[in-house]
């Protein structure tokens, strides 16, 4: 059974760093892309970027380029989303999702979401 | 403001058929597949329709999708109370070089 299991909720202060995770299982981790999707409170879905764990090829949305870093560890079948300096506006639910193609939007499995709250 | 345009809300009574539209441009829907997701509040989105009109296993045939020109639509027939939730369309955008979503449509079953 394909599963994406994300790390737990985080509460951070502005300026702090954070890395959240998404562990894949039940399939060959290096054969699919893993994307990150943001959902701000009461708002819709926004694609942030995606990574192919097979060769670490990474693509970012222009809106998020330079704001976050996406990475993956093949040995632990885990993808990551990292902020070096959080802002209050980063408060949102973050989902990881698996896809066959980099930029199609064919997200067939999703993680349960990680709530990130940034507040002083 | 989302690249793909959806109506913010839709509604219907049990048993009815409702459709949700998704409007884009030649750089996205006009040239790429459309995907539809259902999100029940408080849960992760789920894939409902892929490649315009294909249903993943487990998705009832009450759900159907279509694409024409720069628009797409999702139809739900035999509406049921458990269909309530938010529905999102998505596609690839060649100009933005990424995935774009619609703003979402909140479906209410009256």
CSV table of C-alpha atoms in Angstrom, one decimal:
chain,number,residue,atom,x,y,z
A,1,UNK,CA,0.0,0.0,0.0
A,2,UNK,CA,1.4,3.4,-1.0
A,3,UNK,CA,1.7,5.7,1.9
A,4,UNK,CA,3.1,9.2,2.4
A,5,UNK,CA,3.5,10.0,6.1
A,6,UNK,CA,4.4,13.5,7.1
A,7,UNK,CA,6.0,14.9,10.3
A,8,UNK,CA,3.9,16.5,13.0
A,9,UNK,CA,2.6,20.0,13.6
A,10,UNK,CA,5.2,22.7,14.3
A,11,UNK,CA,5.0,26.0,16.1
A,12,UNK,CA,7.9,28.4,15.4
A,13,UNK,CA,8.9,32.0,15.8
A,14,UNK,CA,9.6,34.3,12.9
A,15,UNK,CA,13.2,34.0,11.8
A,16,UNK,CA,13.6,30.4,12.9
A,17,UNK,CA,14.5,27.6,10.6
A,18,UNK,CA,12.4,24.5,10.0
A,19,UNK,CA,12.5,21.3,8.0
A,20,UNK,CA,9.4,19.1,7.7
A,21,UNK,CA,9.4,15.6,6.2
A,22,UNK,CA,7.4,13.2,4.1
A,23,UNK,CA,8.3,9.5,4.2
A,24,UNK,CA,7.2,7.3,1.3
A,25,UNK,CA,6.5,3.6,1.5
A,26,UNK,CA,4.8,0.9,-0.4
A,27,UNK,CA,6.4,1.8,-3.8
A,28,UNK,CA,9.8,2.5,-5.3
A,29,UNK,CA,10.6,5.9,-3.9
A,30,UNK,CA,13.0,6.8,-6.7
A,31,UNK,CA,10.5,6.1,-9.5
A,32,UNK,CA,8.1,9.0,-8.7
A,33,UNK,CA,8.2,12.8,-8.1
A,34,UNK,CA,7.3,14.2,-4.7
A,35,UNK,CA,5.7,17.6,-4.7
A,36,UNK,CA,4.9,20.0,-1.9
A,37,UNK,CA,1.6,21.9,-1.8
A,38,UNK,CA,0.7,24.8,0.4
A,39,UNK,CA,-2.8,25.5,1.8
A,40,UNK,CA,-3.1,28.8,3.7
A,41,UNK,CA,-5.9,29.1,6.3
A,42,UNK,CA,-9.2,29.1,4.5
A,43,UNK,CA,-7.6,29.2,1.1
A,44,UNK,CA,-6.9,26.9,-1.9
A,45,UNK,CA,-4.0,24.7,-3.0
A,46,UNK,CA,-0.7,26.1,-4.3
A,47,UNK,CA,2.0,24.1,-5.9
A,48,UNK,CA,5.4,24.9,-4.4
A,49,UNK,CA,7.8,22.6,-6.2
A,50,UNK,CA,8.7,19.0,-6.8
A,51,UNK,CA,11.7,16.7,-6.6
A,52,UNK,CA,12.6,13.4,-8.3
A,53,UNK,CA,14.4,11.4,-5.7
A,54,UNK,CA,16.0,9.2,-8.3
A,55,UNK,CA,18.4,12.0,-9.3
A,56,UNK,CA,17.4,14.9,-7.1
A,57,UNK,CA,16.1,16.9,-10.1
A,58,UNK,CA,14.1,19.7,-8.4
A,59,UNK,CA,11.7,22.3,-9.9
A,60,UNK,CA,10.2,25.3,-8.0
A,61,UNK,CA,7.2,27.5,-8.6
A,62,UNK,CA,8.4,31.0,-9.3
A,63,UNK,CA,6.4,32.1,-6.3
A,64,UNK,CA,8.4,29.9,-3.9
A,65,UNK,CA,11.9,29.9,-5.6
A,66,UNK,CA,14.4,31.1,-3.1
A,67,UNK,CA,11.9,31.0,-0.3
A,68,UNK,CA,12.1,27.2,0.5
A,69,UNK,CA,14.4,24.3,-0.3
A,70,UNK,CA,13.1,20.9,-1.4
A,71,UNK,CA,15.3,17.9,-0.9
A,72,UNK,CA,15.1,14.1,-0.6
A,73,UNK,CA,17.1,11.2,1.0
A,74,UNK,CA,16.9,8.0,-1.0
A,75,UNK,CA,18.3,6.0,1.8
A,76,UNK,CA,15.4,6.8,4.1
A,77,UNK,CA,12.8,7.3,1.3
A,78,UNK,CA,12.0,10.8,2.8
A,79,UNK,CA,11.4,14.1,1.1
A,80,UNK,CA,11.9,17.4,2.9
A,81,UNK,CA,10.7,21.0,2.8
A,82,UNK,CA,13.0,23.5,4.5
A,83,UNK,CA,12.8,27.1,5.5
A,84,UNK,CA,15.9,29.0,6.6
A,85,UNK,CA,14.0,31.9,8.1
A,86,UNK,CA,10.3,31.6,8.7
A,87,UNK,CA,7.8,34.4,8.4
A,88,UNK,CA,4.3,34.7,9.8
A,89,UNK,CA,3.0,34.4,6.3
A,90,UNK,CA,4.4,30.9,6.2
A,91,UNK,CA,1.6,29.8,8.5
A,92,UNK,CA,-0.3,27.1,6.6
A,93,UNK,CA,-0.9,23.4,6.1
A,94,UNK,CA,1.7,21.8,3.9
A,95,UNK,CA,1.0,18.6,1.9
A,96,UNK,CA,3.3,16.3,0.1
A,97,UNK,CA,2.0,14.4,-2.9
A,98,UNK,CA,3.3,11.8,-5.3
A,99,UNK,CA,3.2,12.1,-9.1
A,100,UNK,CA,4.4,10.2,-12.1
A,101,UNK,CA,5.3,13.4,-14.0
A,102,UNK,CA,7.1,16.5,-12.8
A,103,UNK,CA,4.7,19.2,-13.8
A,104,UNK,CA,1.4,17.6,-14.8
A,105,UNK,CA,-0.5,17.8,-11.5
A,106,UNK,CA,-1.1,14.0,-11.5
A,107,UNK,CA,-1.0,13.7,-7.7
A,108,UNK,CA,-2.3,10.3,-7.0
A,109,UNK,CA,-1.3,9.9,-3.3
A,110,UNK,CA,-1.1,12.6,-0.6
A,111,UNK,CA,0.4,12.9,2.8
A,112,UNK,CA,-1.9,13.8,5.7
A,113,UNK,CA,-0.5,17.3,5.9
A,114,UNK,CA,1.8,19.2,8.4
A,115,UNK,CA,0.4,22.3,10.1
A,116,UNK,CA,3.1,25.0,10.4
A,117,UNK,CA,2.3,27.9,12.7
A,118,UNK,CA,4.7,30.9,12.8
A,119,UNK,CA,4.0,33.4,15.5
A,120,UNK,CA,5.9,35.6,17.9
B,1,UNK,CA,-5.8,35.1,-7.7
B,2,UNK,CA,-5.6,31.6,-9.2
B,3,UNK,CA,-4.5,30.9,-12.8
B,4,UNK,CA,-7.4,28.5,-13.3
B,5,UNK,CA,-10.8,30.0,-12.6
B,6,UNK,CA,-13.5,28.0,-10.8
B,7,UNK,CA,-16.9,29.2,-9.3
B,8,UNK,CA,-16.4,29.6,-5.5
B,9,UNK,CA,-19.5,27.6,-4.8
B,10,UNK,CA,-22.0,25.0,-6.2
B,11,UNK,CA,-24.9,23.2,-4.7
B,12,UNK,CA,-27.5,20.6,-5.4
B,13,UNK,CA,-30.0,18.3,-3.8
B,14,UNK,CA,-29.5,14.6,-3.3
B,15,UNK,CA,-29.8,12.7,-6.6
B,16,UNK,CA,-29.3,15.8,-8.7
B,17,UNK,CA,-26.5,16.3,-11.2
B,18,UNK,CA,-24.1,19.2,-10.7
B,19,UNK,CA,-21.2,20.5,-12.8
B,20,UNK,CA,-18.2,22.5,-11.8
B,21,UNK,CA,-16.3,24.4,-14.4
B,22,UNK,CA,-12.6,25.2,-14.6
B,23,UNK,CA,-11.4,27.9,-17.1
B,24,UNK,CA,-7.9,28.5,-18.2
B,25,UNK,CA,-5.9,29.5,-21.2
B,26,UNK,CA,-3.9,28.0,-24.1
B,27,UNK,CA,-0.8,27.8,-21.9
B,28,UNK,CA,-2.5,25.4,-19.4
B,29,UNK,CA,-5.8,23.7,-20.1
B,30,UNK,CA,-5.6,24.4,-23.8
B,31,UNK,CA,-2.5,22.3,-24.1
B,32,UNK,CA,-2.3,20.0,-21.1
B,33,UNK,CA,-4.3,17.4,-19.2
B,34,UNK,CA,-6.7,18.5,-16.4
B,35,UNK,CA,-6.9,16.8,-13.0
B,36,UNK,CA,-9.6,17.1,-10.4
B,37,UNK,CA,-9.3,16.7,-6.6
B,38,UNK,CA,-11.8,16.4,-3.8
B,39,UNK,CA,-11.0,17.7,-0.4
B,40,UNK,CA,-13.2,17.1,2.6
B,41,UNK,CA,-12.5,19.8,5.2
B,42,UNK,CA,-9.7,18.8,7.6
B,43,UNK,CA,-8.3,16.1,5.3
B,44,UNK,CA,-5.9,15.8,2.5
B,45,UNK,CA,-7.0,16.2,-1.1
B,46,UNK,CA,-7.8,13.0,-3.1
B,47,UNK,CA,-7.4,12.5,-6.8
B,48,UNK,CA,-10.9,12.2,-8.4
B,49,UNK,CA,-10.2,12.5,-12.2
B,50,UNK,CA,-6.9,12.3,-14.1
B,51,UNK,CA,-6.0,13.0,-17.7
B,52,UNK,CA,-9.2,14.9,-18.3
B,53,UNK,CA,-11.7,12.0,-17.9
B,54,UNK,CA,-10.1,9.0,-16.3
B,55,UNK,CA,-11.2,7.7,-12.9
B,56,UNK,CA,-8.7,6.1,-10.4
B,57,UNK,CA,-9.9,2.8,-9.1
B,58,UNK,CA,-12.3,3.3,-6.2
B,59,UNK,CA,-13.8,6.5,-7.6
B,60,UNK,CA,-17.5,6.0,-8.4
B,61,UNK,CA,-18.6,6.4,-12.0
B,62,UNK,CA,-20.9,9.2,-10.7
B,63,UNK,CA,-17.9,11.4,-11.2
B,64,UNK,CA,-16.9,12.3,-14.7
B,65,UNK,CA,-14.6,14.9,-16.3
B,66,UNK,CA,-14.3,16.5,-19.7
B,67,UNK,CA,-12.1,19.1,-21.4
B,68,UNK,CA,-12.7,21.3,-24.4
B,69,UNK,CA,-10.6,24.1,-25.6
B,70,UNK,CA,-9.4,26.1,-22.6
B,71,UNK,CA,-12.0,24.9,-20.2
B,72,UNK,CA,-12.8,21.7,-18.3
B,73,UNK,CA,-15.6,20.5,-16.2
B,74,UNK,CA,-16.4,18.0,-13.5
B,75,UNK,CA,-19.8,16.4,-13.4
B,76,UNK,CA,-21.3,14.7,-10.4
B,77,UNK,CA,-24.5,12.7,-11.0
B,78,UNK,CA,-26.7,11.2,-8.3
B,79,UNK,CA,-25.5,13.7,-5.8
B,80,UNK,CA,-25.0,12.3,-2.2
B,81,UNK,CA,-24.4,14.0,1.1
B,82,UNK,CA,-20.9,12.6,1.3
B,83,UNK,CA,-20.0,14.5,-1.9
B,84,UNK,CA,-19.9,17.7,0.1
B,85,UNK,CA,-16.4,19.3,0.2
B,86,UNK,CA,-14.1,21.4,-1.9
B,87,UNK,CA,-13.2,20.5,-5.4
B,88,UNK,CA,-10.0,21.7,-7.2
B,89,UNK,CA,-8.9,21.5,-10.8
B,90,UNK,CA,-5.2,21.4,-11.8
B,91,UNK,CA,-3.1,21.5,-14.9
B,92,UNK,CA,0.4,22.1,-16.1
B,93,UNK,CA,1.2,25.6,-17.3
B,94,UNK,CA,3.7,25.9,-20.1
B,95,UNK,CA,4.5,29.6,-19.5
B,96,UNK,CA,4.9,29.3,-15.7
B,97,UNK,CA,6.6,25.9,-16.0
B,98,UNK,CA,4.7,24.5,-13.2
B,99,UNK,CA,1.5,23.1,-11.8
B,100,UNK,CA,-1.5,25.5,-11.4
B,101,UNK,CA,-4.6,25.0,-9.4
B,102,UNK,CA,-8.1,26.5,-9.6
B,103,UNK,CA,-9.2,28.4,-6.6
B,104,UNK,CA,-11.5,25.7,-5.5
B,105,UNK,CA,-15.3,25.2,-5.5
B,106,UNK,CA,-17.2,24.5,-2.3
B,107,UNK,CA,-19.9,22.0,-3.0
B,108,UNK,CA,-23.0,21.9,-0.7
B,109,UNK,CA,-25.6,19.2,-0.8
B,110,UNK,CA,-28.8,20.8,0.3
